[in-house]
Short mmCIF file of C-alpha atoms in Angstrom, two decimals:
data_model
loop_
_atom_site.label_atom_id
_atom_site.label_comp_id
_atom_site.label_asym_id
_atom_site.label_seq_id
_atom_site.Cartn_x
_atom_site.Cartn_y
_atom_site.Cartn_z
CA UNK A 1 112.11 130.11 93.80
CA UNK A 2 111.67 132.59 96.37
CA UNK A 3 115.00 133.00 98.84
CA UNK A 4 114.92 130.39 101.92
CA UNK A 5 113.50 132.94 104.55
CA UNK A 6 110.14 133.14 102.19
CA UNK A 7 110.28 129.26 101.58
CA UNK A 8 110.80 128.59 105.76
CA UNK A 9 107.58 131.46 106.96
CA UNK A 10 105.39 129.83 103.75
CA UNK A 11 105.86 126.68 105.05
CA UNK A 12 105.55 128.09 109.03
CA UNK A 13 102.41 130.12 108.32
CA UNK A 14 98.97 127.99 110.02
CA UNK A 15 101.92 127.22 112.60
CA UNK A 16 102.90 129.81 114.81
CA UNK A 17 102.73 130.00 118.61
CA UNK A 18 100.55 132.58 120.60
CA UNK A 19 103.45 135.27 120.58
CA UNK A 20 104.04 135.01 116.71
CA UNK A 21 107.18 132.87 116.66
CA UNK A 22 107.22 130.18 114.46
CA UNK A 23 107.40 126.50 116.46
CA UNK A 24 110.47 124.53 116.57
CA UNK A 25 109.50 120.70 115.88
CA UNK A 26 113.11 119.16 116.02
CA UNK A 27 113.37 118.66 119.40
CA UNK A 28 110.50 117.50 119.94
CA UNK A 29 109.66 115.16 117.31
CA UNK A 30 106.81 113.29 118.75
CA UNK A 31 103.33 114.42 117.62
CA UNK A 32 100.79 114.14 120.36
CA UNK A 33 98.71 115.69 122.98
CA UNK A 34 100.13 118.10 125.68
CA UNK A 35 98.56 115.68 128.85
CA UNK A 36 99.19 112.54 127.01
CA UNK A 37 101.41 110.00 128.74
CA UNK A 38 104.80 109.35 127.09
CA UNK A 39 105.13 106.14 125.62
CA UNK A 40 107.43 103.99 124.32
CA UNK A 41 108.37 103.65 120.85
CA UNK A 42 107.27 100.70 119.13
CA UNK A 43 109.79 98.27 118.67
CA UNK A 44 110.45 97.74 114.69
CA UNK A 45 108.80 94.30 113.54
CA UNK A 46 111.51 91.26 112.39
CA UNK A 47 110.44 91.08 108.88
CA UNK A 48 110.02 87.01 108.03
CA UNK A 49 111.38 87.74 104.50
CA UNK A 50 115.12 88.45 106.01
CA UNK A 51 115.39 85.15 107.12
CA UNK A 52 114.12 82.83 105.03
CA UNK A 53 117.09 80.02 105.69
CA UNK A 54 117.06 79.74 109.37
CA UNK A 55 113.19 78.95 108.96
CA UNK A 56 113.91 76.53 106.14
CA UNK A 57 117.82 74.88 107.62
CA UNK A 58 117.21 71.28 107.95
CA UNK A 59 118.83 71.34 111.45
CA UNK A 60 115.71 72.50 112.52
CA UNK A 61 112.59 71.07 110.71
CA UNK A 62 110.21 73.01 113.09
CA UNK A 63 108.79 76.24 112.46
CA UNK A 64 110.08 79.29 114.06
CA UNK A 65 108.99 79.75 117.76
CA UNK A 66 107.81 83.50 116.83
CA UNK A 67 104.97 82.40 114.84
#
């Protein structure tokens, strides 16, 4: 293995800025276009599979009101 300052410019090579230095990512983490609107982040989806009592309790026979 090479030492880390040949691993860090092999992996920064293709990726360098107009004046040679190598771009910093971790502060900005989203990927998109320079006059692209910020958004939001999606909201992480309730997987059904994590509560598979509360759709089946027999206090409540009906299904879920999210599906």
């Amino acid at each position: 293995m090479g030492s880390f300052r040949e691993e860090i410019l092999k992996l920064t090579e293709g990726h360098r800025t107009h004046t040679g230095e190598a771009q910093v990512t971790t502060t900005e983490p989203d990927i998109r276009h320079a006059d692209e609107p910020e958004r939001p982040r999606p909201k992480p989806r309730k997987r059904a599979t994590l509560t598979p009592k509360a759709k089946l309790s027999p206090e409540t026979k009906d299904p879920s009101p999210e599906h």
